GROMACS .gro file of C-alpha atoms in nm:
model
  444
    1MET     CA    1  -1.047   1.060  -0.008
    2SER     CA    2  -0.786   0.825   0.152
    3LEU     CA    3  -0.443   0.856   0.313
    4LEU     CA    4  -0.148   0.724   0.111
    5VAL     CA    5   0.221   0.700   0.204
    6VAL     CA    6   0.499   0.631  -0.045
    7GLY     CA    7   0.857   0.633   0.078
    8LEU     CA    8   1.185   0.463   0.151
    9SER     CA    9   1.392   0.431   0.467
   10HIS     CA   10   1.689   0.254   0.620
   11ARG     CA   11   1.466  -0.053   0.648
   12SER     CA   12   1.390  -0.072   0.276
   13ALA     CA   13   1.692   0.077   0.102
   14PRO     CA   14   2.072   0.071   0.135
   15VAL     CA   15   2.236   0.387   0.265
   16SER     CA   16   2.388   0.449  -0.078
   17VAL     CA   17   2.037   0.485  -0.226
   18LEU     CA   18   1.906   0.690   0.068
   19GLU     CA   19   2.202   0.920   0.032
   20ARG     CA   20   2.130   0.990  -0.333
   21ALA     CA   21   1.754   1.022  -0.280
   22ALA     CA   22   1.786   1.270   0.009
   23LEU     CA   23   1.574   1.581  -0.041
   24ALA     CA   24   1.745   1.916  -0.003
   25PRO     CA   25   1.543   2.152   0.222
   26ALA     CA   26   1.482   2.386  -0.072
   27GLU     CA   27   1.330   2.096  -0.271
   28ARG     CA   28   1.053   2.011  -0.024
   29GLY     CA   29   0.828   2.306  -0.101
   30PRO     CA   30   0.830   2.253  -0.479
   31LEU     CA   31   0.770   1.881  -0.424
   32LEU     CA   32   0.456   1.948  -0.218
   33THR     CA   33   0.334   2.201  -0.474
   34ASP     CA   34   0.372   1.942  -0.749
   35VAL     CA   35   0.193   1.673  -0.546
   36VAL     CA   36  -0.119   1.881  -0.475
   37GLY     CA   37  -0.110   1.996  -0.836
   38THR     CA   38  -0.174   1.640  -0.955
   39GLU     CA   39  -0.520   1.498  -1.009
   40PRO     CA   40  -0.522   1.221  -0.745
   41ALA     CA   41  -0.400   1.433  -0.450
   42THR     CA   42  -0.559   1.721  -0.257
   43GLU     CA   43  -0.318   1.734   0.040
   44ALA     CA   44   0.052   1.653   0.082
   45ALA     CA   45   0.333   1.650   0.338
   46ALA     CA   46   0.693   1.526   0.315
   47LEU     CA   47   0.888   1.370   0.602
   48SER     CA   48   1.258   1.383   0.516
   49THR     CA   49   1.526   1.282   0.767
   50CYS     CA   50   1.874   1.131   0.752
   51ASN     CA   51   1.727   0.783   0.717
   52ARG     CA   52   1.385   0.824   0.555
   53ILE     CA   53   1.208   1.010   0.275
   54GLU     CA   54   0.829   0.977   0.282
   55LEU     CA   55   0.541   1.146   0.101
   56TYR     CA   56   0.198   1.159   0.268
   57ALA     CA   57  -0.103   1.250   0.056
   58ASP     CA   58  -0.481   1.248   0.060
   59VAL     CA   59  -0.578   1.081  -0.269
   60ASP     CA   60  -0.898   0.970  -0.439
   61LYS     CA   61  -0.735   0.698  -0.653
   62PHE     CA   62  -0.494   0.446  -0.502
   63HIS     CA   63  -0.304   0.321  -0.809
   64ALA     CA   64  -0.287   0.665  -0.972
   65GLY     CA   65  -0.172   0.810  -0.641
   66VAL     CA   66   0.108   0.555  -0.599
   67ALA     CA   67   0.228   0.613  -0.955
   68GLU     CA   68   0.219   0.994  -0.924
   69LEU     CA   69   0.390   1.010  -0.583
   70SER     CA   70   0.660   0.764  -0.690
   71MET     CA   71   0.730   0.964  -1.004
   72LEU     CA   72   0.751   1.292  -0.814
   73LEU     CA   73   0.982   1.143  -0.550
   74ALA     CA   74   1.211   1.025  -0.827
   75HIS     CA   75   1.195   1.359  -1.009
   76HIS     CA   76   1.274   1.574  -0.705
   77SER     CA   77   1.537   1.341  -0.560
   78GLY     CA   78   1.718   1.301  -0.891
   79VAL     CA   79   1.715   0.919  -0.872
   80ALA     CA   80   1.567   0.744  -1.176
   81LEU     CA   81   1.222   0.595  -1.111
   82GLU     CA   82   1.322   0.247  -1.223
   83GLU     CA   83   1.613   0.255  -0.979
   84LEU     CA   84   1.407   0.395  -0.692
   85THR     CA   85   1.101   0.171  -0.728
   86PRO     CA   86   1.247  -0.153  -0.581
   87TYR     CA   87   1.312   0.027  -0.253
   88LEU     CA   88   0.979   0.206  -0.217
   89TYR     CA   89   0.711   0.096   0.029
   90VAL     CA   90   0.343   0.189   0.020
   91HIS     CA   91   0.098   0.221   0.311
   92TYR     CA   92  -0.271   0.298   0.267
   93GLU     CA   93  -0.550   0.419   0.496
   94ASP     CA   94  -0.521   0.263   0.847
   95ARG     CA   95  -0.182   0.109   0.766
   96ALA     CA   96  -0.055   0.455   0.671
   97VAL     CA   97  -0.179   0.597   1.002
   98HIS     CA   98  -0.017   0.307   1.189
   99HIS     CA   99   0.311   0.370   1.008
  100LEU     CA  100   0.332   0.740   1.098
  101PHE     CA  101   0.232   0.678   1.461
  102SER     CA  102   0.502   0.408   1.485
  103VAL     CA  103   0.754   0.648   1.333
  104ALA     CA  104   0.654   0.919   1.583
  105CYS     CA  105   0.714   0.681   1.874
  106GLY     CA  106   1.060   0.588   1.749
  107LEU     CA  107   0.961   0.228   1.670
  108ASP     CA  108   1.075   0.264   1.308
  109SER     CA  109   1.392   0.461   1.383
  110MET     CA  110   1.742   0.334   1.323
  111VAL     CA  111   1.790   0.367   1.699
  112VAL     CA  112   1.464   0.243   1.852
  113GLY     CA  113   1.303   0.495   2.084
  114GLU     CA  114   1.496   0.804   1.976
  115GLY     CA  115   1.295   1.118   2.031
  116GLN     CA  116   1.439   1.352   1.770
  117ILE     CA  117   1.191   1.224   1.512
  118LEU     CA  118   0.916   1.424   1.687
  119GLY     CA  119   1.090   1.748   1.594
  120GLN     CA  120   1.126   1.629   1.236
  121ILE     CA  121   0.755   1.543   1.214
  122LYS     CA  122   0.673   1.886   1.353
  123ASP     CA  123   0.897   2.046   1.089
  124ALA     CA  124   0.730   1.840   0.813
  125LEU     CA  125   0.388   1.967   0.921
  126ALA     CA  126   0.514   2.325   0.941
  127VAL     CA  127   0.650   2.309   0.584
  128ALA     CA  128   0.321   2.162   0.457
  129GLN     CA  129   0.127   2.438   0.632
  130GLU     CA  130   0.355   2.704   0.486
  131GLN     CA  131   0.299   2.556   0.140
  132HIS     CA  132  -0.079   2.536   0.205
  133SER     CA  133  -0.065   2.168   0.112
  134ALA     CA  134  -0.194   2.035   0.446
  135GLY     CA  135  -0.571   2.023   0.484
  136ARG     CA  136  -0.791   1.877   0.754
  137LEU     CA  137  -0.670   1.518   0.715
  138LEU     CA  138  -0.294   1.583   0.728
  139ASN     CA  139  -0.323   1.851   0.994
  140ASP     CA  140  -0.521   1.608   1.211
  141LEU     CA  141  -0.287   1.318   1.129
  142PHE     CA  142   0.043   1.490   1.202
  143GLN     CA  143  -0.081   1.669   1.512
  144GLN     CA  144  -0.216   1.340   1.646
  145ALA     CA  145   0.115   1.167   1.560
  146LEU     CA  146   0.299   1.425   1.772
  147ARG     CA  147   0.062   1.360   2.063
  148VAL     CA  148   0.101   0.983   2.026
  149GLY     CA  149   0.481   1.013   2.023
  150LYS     CA  150   0.479   1.229   2.337
  151ARG     CA  151   0.240   0.986   2.506
  152ALA     CA  152   0.469   0.692   2.427
  153HIS     CA  153   0.769   0.869   2.577
  154SER     CA  154   0.581   0.983   2.889
  155GLU     CA  155   0.393   0.659   2.964
  156THR     CA  156   0.660   0.400   2.884
  157GLY     CA  157   1.032   0.349   2.911
  158ILE     CA  158   1.084   0.361   2.535
  159ASP     CA  159   1.357   0.622   2.593
  160ARG     CA  160   1.565   0.344   2.747
  161ALA     CA  161   1.544   0.144   2.425
  162GLY     CA  162   1.755   0.390   2.235
  163GLN     CA  163   1.898   0.737   2.210
  164SER     CA  164   1.928   1.001   1.946
  165LEU     CA  165   2.159   0.925   1.655
  166VAL     CA  166   2.403   1.177   1.804
  167THR     CA  167   2.433   0.991   2.135
  168PHE     CA  168   2.437   0.652   1.966
  169GLY     CA  169   2.707   0.766   1.725
  170LEU     CA  170   2.925   0.911   2.000
  171GLU     CA  171   2.883   0.587   2.195
  172GLN     CA  172   3.014   0.396   1.894
  173LEU     CA  173   3.320   0.623   1.877
  174ALA     CA  174   3.383   0.587   2.251
  175ALA     CA  175   3.348   0.207   2.236
  176ALA     CA  176   3.594   0.188   1.946
  177GLU     CA  177   3.857   0.361   2.159
  178ASP     CA  178   3.781   0.176   2.482
  179ALA     CA  179   3.483  -0.056   2.528
  180GLY     CA  180   3.458   0.044   2.894
  181LEU     CA  181   3.425   0.419   2.831
  182ASP     CA  182   3.096   0.604   2.832
  183VAL     CA  183   3.055   0.919   2.622
  184GLU     CA  184   3.118   1.157   2.913
  185ARG     CA  185   3.449   1.000   3.017
  186TRP     CA  186   3.556   0.954   2.656
  187ALA     CA  187   3.484   1.314   2.550
  188LYS     CA  188   3.621   1.484   2.862
  189ASP     CA  189   3.926   1.700   2.786
  190LYS     CA  190   3.902   1.641   2.410
  191ARG     CA  191   3.899   1.918   2.150
  192ALA     CA  192   3.581   1.905   1.941
  193LEU     CA  193   3.489   2.042   1.601
  194VAL     CA  194   3.121   2.048   1.498
  195ILE     CA  195   3.051   2.123   1.132
  196GLY     CA  196   2.702   2.261   1.074
  197ALA     CA  197   2.465   2.454   1.297
  198GLY     CA  198   2.129   2.281   1.239
  199SER     CA  199   1.927   2.086   1.494
  200MET     CA  200   2.142   1.771   1.476
  201SER     CA  201   2.466   1.970   1.500
  202ALA     CA  202   2.327   2.173   1.790
  203LEU     CA  203   2.243   1.851   1.974
  204ALA     CA  204   2.592   1.715   1.911
  205ALA     CA  205   2.756   2.039   2.027
  206THR     CA  206   2.542   2.046   2.341
  207THR     CA  207   2.621   1.682   2.420
  208LEU     CA  208   2.996   1.739   2.379
  209ALA     CA  209   2.990   2.060   2.584
  210ARG     CA  210   2.811   1.886   2.870
  211ALA     CA  211   3.062   1.601   2.853
  212GLY     CA  212   3.340   1.849   2.929
  213VAL     CA  213   3.539   1.894   2.608
  214THR     CA  214   3.821   2.142   2.656
  215GLU     CA  215   3.751   2.320   2.329
  216LEU     CA  216   3.438   2.344   2.116
  217VAL     CA  217   3.458   2.492   1.767
  218ILE     CA  218   3.151   2.538   1.546
  219ALA     CA  219   3.198   2.579   1.169
  220ASN     CA  220   2.913   2.679   0.944
  221ARG     CA  221   2.857   2.849   0.610
  222THR     CA  222   2.658   3.118   0.793
  223LEU     CA  223   2.904   3.243   1.053
  224GLU     CA  224   2.637   3.433   1.244
  225ARG     CA  225   2.438   3.113   1.305
  226ALA     CA  226   2.752   2.930   1.417
  227GLY     CA  227   2.826   3.222   1.648
  228ARG     CA  228   2.487   3.199   1.818
  229LEU     CA  229   2.529   2.827   1.884
  230ALA     CA  230   2.891   2.858   1.996
  231GLY     CA  231   2.810   3.152   2.222
  232SER     CA  232   2.538   2.958   2.402
  233LEU     CA  233   2.782   2.674   2.479
  234GLY     CA  234   3.101   2.863   2.556
  235GLY     CA  235   3.262   2.771   2.225
  236ARG     CA  236   3.384   2.972   1.929
  237ALA     CA  237   3.267   3.000   1.571
  238VAL     CA  238   3.478   2.978   1.257
  239PRO     CA  239   3.399   3.006   0.885
  240MET     CA  240   3.398   2.689   0.672
  241ALA     CA  241   3.726   2.795   0.511
  242GLU     CA  242   3.903   2.727   0.843
  243VAL     CA  243   3.780   2.367   0.873
  244PRO     CA  244   4.105   2.203   0.744
  245ALA     CA  245   4.313   2.394   0.997
  246ARG     CA  246   4.073   2.323   1.286
  247LEU     CA  247   4.056   1.957   1.178
  248ALA     CA  248   4.426   1.914   1.244
  249GLU     CA  249   4.377   2.037   1.602
  250ALA     CA  250   4.062   1.837   1.682
  251ASP     CA  251   4.022   1.503   1.860
  252VAL     CA  252   3.656   1.451   1.769
  253VAL     CA  253   3.459   1.584   1.472
  254VAL     CA  254   3.082   1.575   1.419
  255SER     CA  255   2.951   1.681   1.079
  256CYS     CA  256   2.590   1.728   0.975
  257THR     CA  257   2.534   1.989   0.706
  258GLY     CA  258   2.287   2.024   0.423
  259ALA     CA  259   2.562   2.019   0.163
  260THR     CA  260   2.502   1.818  -0.153
  261GLY     CA  261   2.873   1.736  -0.192
  262LEU     CA  262   3.149   1.616   0.039
  263VAL     CA  263   3.259   1.850   0.316
  264LEU     CA  264   3.563   1.644   0.420
  265SER     CA  265   3.751   1.447   0.156
  266GLY     CA  266   3.975   1.153   0.231
  267ALA     CA  267   4.280   1.361   0.139
  268VAL     CA  268   4.187   1.644   0.379
  269VAL     CA  269   4.139   1.401   0.669
  270ALA     CA  270   4.460   1.217   0.585
  271GLY     CA  271   4.644   1.549   0.586
  272ALA     CA  272   4.494   1.642   0.924
  273VAL     CA  273   4.617   1.324   1.096
  274ALA     CA  274   4.956   1.310   0.923
  275GLY     CA  275   5.239   1.333   1.171
  276ARG     CA  276   5.022   1.312   1.482
  277ASP     CA  277   5.014   1.023   1.726
  278ARG     CA  278   4.659   1.066   1.860
  279PRO     CA  279   4.352   0.934   1.677
  280LEU     CA  280   4.083   1.147   1.511
  281ALA     CA  281   3.724   1.036   1.571
  282LEU     CA  282   3.468   1.145   1.313
  283LEU     CA  283   3.089   1.115   1.329
  284ASP     CA  284   2.906   1.185   1.002
  285LEU     CA  285   2.531   1.227   1.050
  286ALA     CA  286   2.456   1.395   0.717
  287MET     CA  287   2.248   1.257   0.434
  288PRO     CA  288   2.395   1.271   0.177
  289ARG     CA  289   2.723   1.210   0.354
  290ASP     CA  290   2.958   1.494   0.452
  291VAL     CA  291   3.267   1.276   0.504
  292ASP     CA  292   3.424   1.073   0.224
  293ALA     CA  293   3.381   0.697   0.284
  294ALA     CA  294   3.751   0.668   0.195
  295VAL     CA  295   3.823   0.798   0.547
  296HIS     CA  296   3.748   0.444   0.671
  297ARG     CA  297   4.087   0.351   0.522
  298VAL     CA  298   4.284   0.643   0.671
  299GLU     CA  299   4.520   0.542   0.954
  300ARG     CA  300   4.456   0.706   1.292
  301ALA     CA  301   4.111   0.818   1.173
  302HIS     CA  302   3.798   0.636   1.289
  303LEU     CA  303   3.476   0.722   1.105
  304VAL     CA  304   3.124   0.637   1.215
  305ASP     CA  305   2.864   0.726   0.950
  306ILE     CA  306   2.499   0.646   0.882
  307GLU     CA  307   2.590   0.314   0.723
  308SER     CA  308   2.795   0.191   1.019
  309LEU     CA  309   2.530   0.321   1.259
  310ALA     CA  310   2.269   0.114   1.077
  311GLU     CA  311   2.481  -0.197   1.121
  312ALA     CA  312   2.537  -0.127   1.492
  313ALA     CA  313   2.171  -0.047   1.554
  314ALA     CA  314   2.064  -0.379   1.401
  315ASP     CA  315   2.235  -0.557   1.690
  316ALA     CA  316   2.106  -0.323   1.962
  317PRO     CA  317   1.867  -0.487   2.214
  318MET     CA  318   1.506  -0.370   2.226
  319ALA     CA  319   1.351  -0.277   2.559
  320ALA     CA  320   1.044  -0.457   2.691
  321ASP     CA  321   0.863  -0.123   2.680
  322VAL     CA  322   0.848  -0.151   2.301
  323ASP     CA  323   0.550  -0.384   2.341
  324ALA     CA  324   0.371  -0.123   2.552
  325VAL     CA  325   0.434   0.139   2.283
  326ARG     CA  326   0.296  -0.093   2.017
  327GLY     CA  327  -0.020  -0.123   2.225
  328ILE     CA  328  -0.047   0.257   2.246
  329VAL     CA  329  -0.003   0.285   1.870
  330ALA     CA  330  -0.272   0.025   1.799
  331ALA     CA  331  -0.521   0.199   2.029
  332GLU     CA  332  -0.445   0.543   1.885
  333VAL     CA  333  -0.481   0.418   1.526
  334ALA     CA  334  -0.825   0.278   1.609
  335ALA     CA  335  -0.928   0.603   1.777
  336PHE     CA  336  -0.802   0.815   1.487
  337GLY     CA  337  -0.983   0.598   1.234
  338ALA     CA  338  -1.308   0.622   1.429
  339ALA     CA  339  -1.277   1.002   1.453
  340GLN     CA  340  -1.208   1.034   1.080
  341ARG     CA  341  -1.498   0.809   0.988
  342ALA     CA  342  -1.728   1.004   1.218
  343ALA     CA  343  -1.609   1.330   1.060
  344THR     CA  344  -1.726   1.213   0.718
  345ILE     CA  345  -2.088   1.225   0.837
  346THR     CA  346  -2.057   1.587   0.956
  347PRO     CA  347  -2.125   1.756   0.618
  348THR     CA  348  -2.438   1.545   0.573
  349VAL     CA  349  -2.560   1.628   0.925
  350VAL     CA  350  -2.492   1.998   0.864
  351ALA     CA  351  -2.679   1.980   0.533
  352LEU     CA  352  -2.972   1.806   0.707
  353ARG     CA  353  -2.992   2.074   0.976
  354THR     CA  354  -2.966   2.344   0.710
  355MET     CA  355  -3.257   2.187   0.523
  356ALA     CA  356  -3.459   2.167   0.847
  357SER     CA  357  -3.387   2.533   0.918
  358ASP     CA  358  -3.502   2.626   0.567
  359VAL     CA  359  -3.824   2.428   0.618
  360VAL     CA  360  -3.893   2.611   0.946
  361ALA     CA  361  -3.826   2.947   0.780
  362GLY     CA  362  -4.056   2.861   0.489
  363GLU     CA  363  -4.340   2.745   0.713
  364MET     CA  364  -4.311   3.053   0.933
  365ALA     CA  365  -4.329   3.275   0.626
  366ARG     CA  366  -4.644   3.087   0.514
  367LEU     CA  367  -4.795   3.120   0.862
  368GLU     CA  368  -4.732   3.495   0.871
  369GLY     CA  369  -4.911   3.525   0.536
  370ARG     CA  370  -5.215   3.342   0.671
  371LEU     CA  371  -5.211   3.512   1.016
  372PRO     CA  372  -5.091   3.867   0.955
  373GLN     CA  373  -5.240   3.981   1.285
  374LEU     CA  374  -4.971   3.802   1.489
  375ASP     CA  375  -4.755   4.047   1.681
  376GLU     CA  376  -4.377   4.025   1.706
  377ARG     CA  377  -4.378   3.845   2.042
  378GLU     CA  378  -4.622   3.579   1.922
  379ARG     CA  379  -4.429   3.517   1.600
  380ALA     CA  380  -4.106   3.481   1.800
  381GLU     CA  381  -4.268   3.236   2.042
  382ILE     CA  382  -4.411   3.020   1.761
  383THR     CA  383  -4.081   3.024   1.573
  384GLN     CA  384  -3.890   2.916   1.883
  385THR     CA  385  -4.141   2.639   1.955
  386VAL     CA  386  -4.117   2.499   1.602
  387ARG     CA  387  -3.738   2.511   1.612
  388ARG     CA  388  -3.733   2.325   1.945
  389VAL     CA  389  -3.956   2.053   1.802
  390VAL     CA  390  -3.728   2.012   1.498
  391ASP     CA  391  -3.413   2.012   1.712
  392LYS     CA  392  -3.555   1.746   1.942
  393LEU     CA  393  -3.660   1.527   1.650
  394LEU     CA  394  -3.317   1.552   1.488
  395HIS     CA  395  -3.101   1.533   1.801
  396ALA     CA  396  -3.112   1.158   1.874
  397PRO     CA  397  -3.081   1.043   1.510
  398THR     CA  398  -2.789   1.276   1.433
  399VAL     CA  399  -2.601   1.184   1.751
  400ARG     CA  400  -2.655   0.815   1.685
  401VAL     CA  401  -2.558   0.834   1.318
  402LYS     CA  402  -2.228   1.002   1.417
  403GLN     CA  403  -2.160   0.717   1.659
  404LEU     CA  404  -2.243   0.455   1.398
  405ALA     CA  405  -2.034   0.631   1.133
  406GLY     CA  406  -1.730   0.607   1.363
  407GLU     CA  407  -1.746   0.228   1.360
  408PRO     CA  408  -1.575   0.016   1.091
  409GLY     CA  409  -1.795   0.006   0.784
  410GLY     CA  410  -1.987   0.312   0.898
  411ALA     CA  411  -1.927   0.516   0.583
  412GLY     CA  412  -2.261   0.404   0.437
  413TYR     CA  413  -2.462   0.591   0.699
  414ALA     CA  414  -2.393   0.924   0.530
  415ASP     CA  415  -2.528   0.785   0.203
  416ALA     CA  416  -2.837   0.651   0.380
  417LEU     CA  417  -2.903   0.985   0.546
  418ARG     CA  418  -2.875   1.173   0.217
  419GLU     CA  419  -3.110   0.926   0.047
  420LEU     CA  420  -3.373   0.922   0.325
  421PHE     CA  421  -3.398   1.300   0.347
  422ASP     CA  422  -3.339   1.367  -0.024
  423LEU     CA  423  -3.058   1.609   0.057
  424ASP     CA  424  -2.923   1.829  -0.218
  425PRO     CA  425  -2.580   1.684  -0.319
  426GLN     CA  426  -2.453   2.036  -0.394
  427THR     CA  427  -2.533   2.148  -0.041
  428VAL     CA  428  -2.343   1.853   0.106
  429ALA     CA  429  -2.051   1.910  -0.134
  430ALA     CA  430  -2.031   2.276  -0.033
  431VAL     CA  431  -2.001   2.177   0.334
  432SER     CA  432  -1.746   1.907   0.243
  433LYS     CA  433  -1.521   2.142   0.041
  434PRO     CA  434  -1.156   2.085   0.145
  435ASN     CA  435  -1.035   2.338   0.400
  436ARG     CA  436  -0.656   2.364   0.413
  437SER     CA  437  -0.662   2.570   0.730
  438GLY     CA  438  -0.705   2.241   0.914
  439HIS     CA  439  -1.038   2.344   1.066
  440GLU     CA  440  -1.384   2.201   1.012
  441PRO     CA  441  -1.639   2.418   0.831
  442ARG     CA  442  -1.889   2.573   1.066
  443PRO     CA  443  -2.258   2.510   1.022
  444HIS     CA  444  -2.468   2.824   0.983
   0.00000   0.00000   0.00000
């Protein structure tokens, strides 16, 4: 089986396509169920953020896997396959591992170095585990990606290369008002409205509260959730029905909901700024968008959305630490590949040791038939001696074959071992049976 990634991101597709292809949270579970229900795939995970939708799968047929994953992405996103296909990218085996590790480090983010992607990768793994679609390969892969991302942030200055989309977006709003203002000075004494109570909205609300806004209002469809967030930051919660009224009072608005339609229309925003002399700054971090693009044309309203963030990020300088992170990624990809290749020999080694154990048991039974006078202590001593001899004979070859299997091109050693010892293919297959708990089978 081999790792396959099919997806699209801000690097391959325009925001208009990403917006339409965005997966609703409720759609991710059924998508994974459909993927593992297809013939080419045995494991699946979906990474869906505001600027990427990617399917990871363990497949036994490359071309069939690409076709099936592409079709399912189109089906669950609602975008026709022929329209989606030009924007899809495909990564396979080591290139797929390299891609996810780069994503985890923030190298493939719209804002290079942002750390929020680690939480999104963790969520993707959690959903796959809940759906029982993540087996040993994807559990190992995603857990290692999280470790690689944390290593990159702790060992390099990649954090200086970029910020979260929230911080970057607020910086764009501050710069539009006054190029010399940082977010803290710009936001101080402003009245803020945050629409949504998810992770991105919580980060925005926290950032604004720390910057010293005079008022923080959280609006959400679930008032209780908005209340918990507002209470932790000294703000107040309101139902979504009050958004138009609160909009008229606000100086800065951040919206990031899971809504499939617009939350703020151009007419609503125009009505909120009518008759006032102060500007209204809006940051839309949702995918699909929460704020009507027509707001760009509303006087006294300044909108920063995913599309304008992508344009600004393209001009952002990259830190020198990016090269160090690329080195970490390359080393970790090599180590992961070696570990996976070595793991493929494990079922064969377990089957070999099982066969050796059966031989010892058979010979001891034959010996007991020929020497029935042996007492229990003597039988135990002979059995232990024979087992020690077998273990010593097998130790060096099995250790060495695991080392060799971890090297590029080492997959053939498992075949050689099975052929040399005439191992029962069914025994090896039983040990190799996919285990979606993420753990290796234990030898008996």
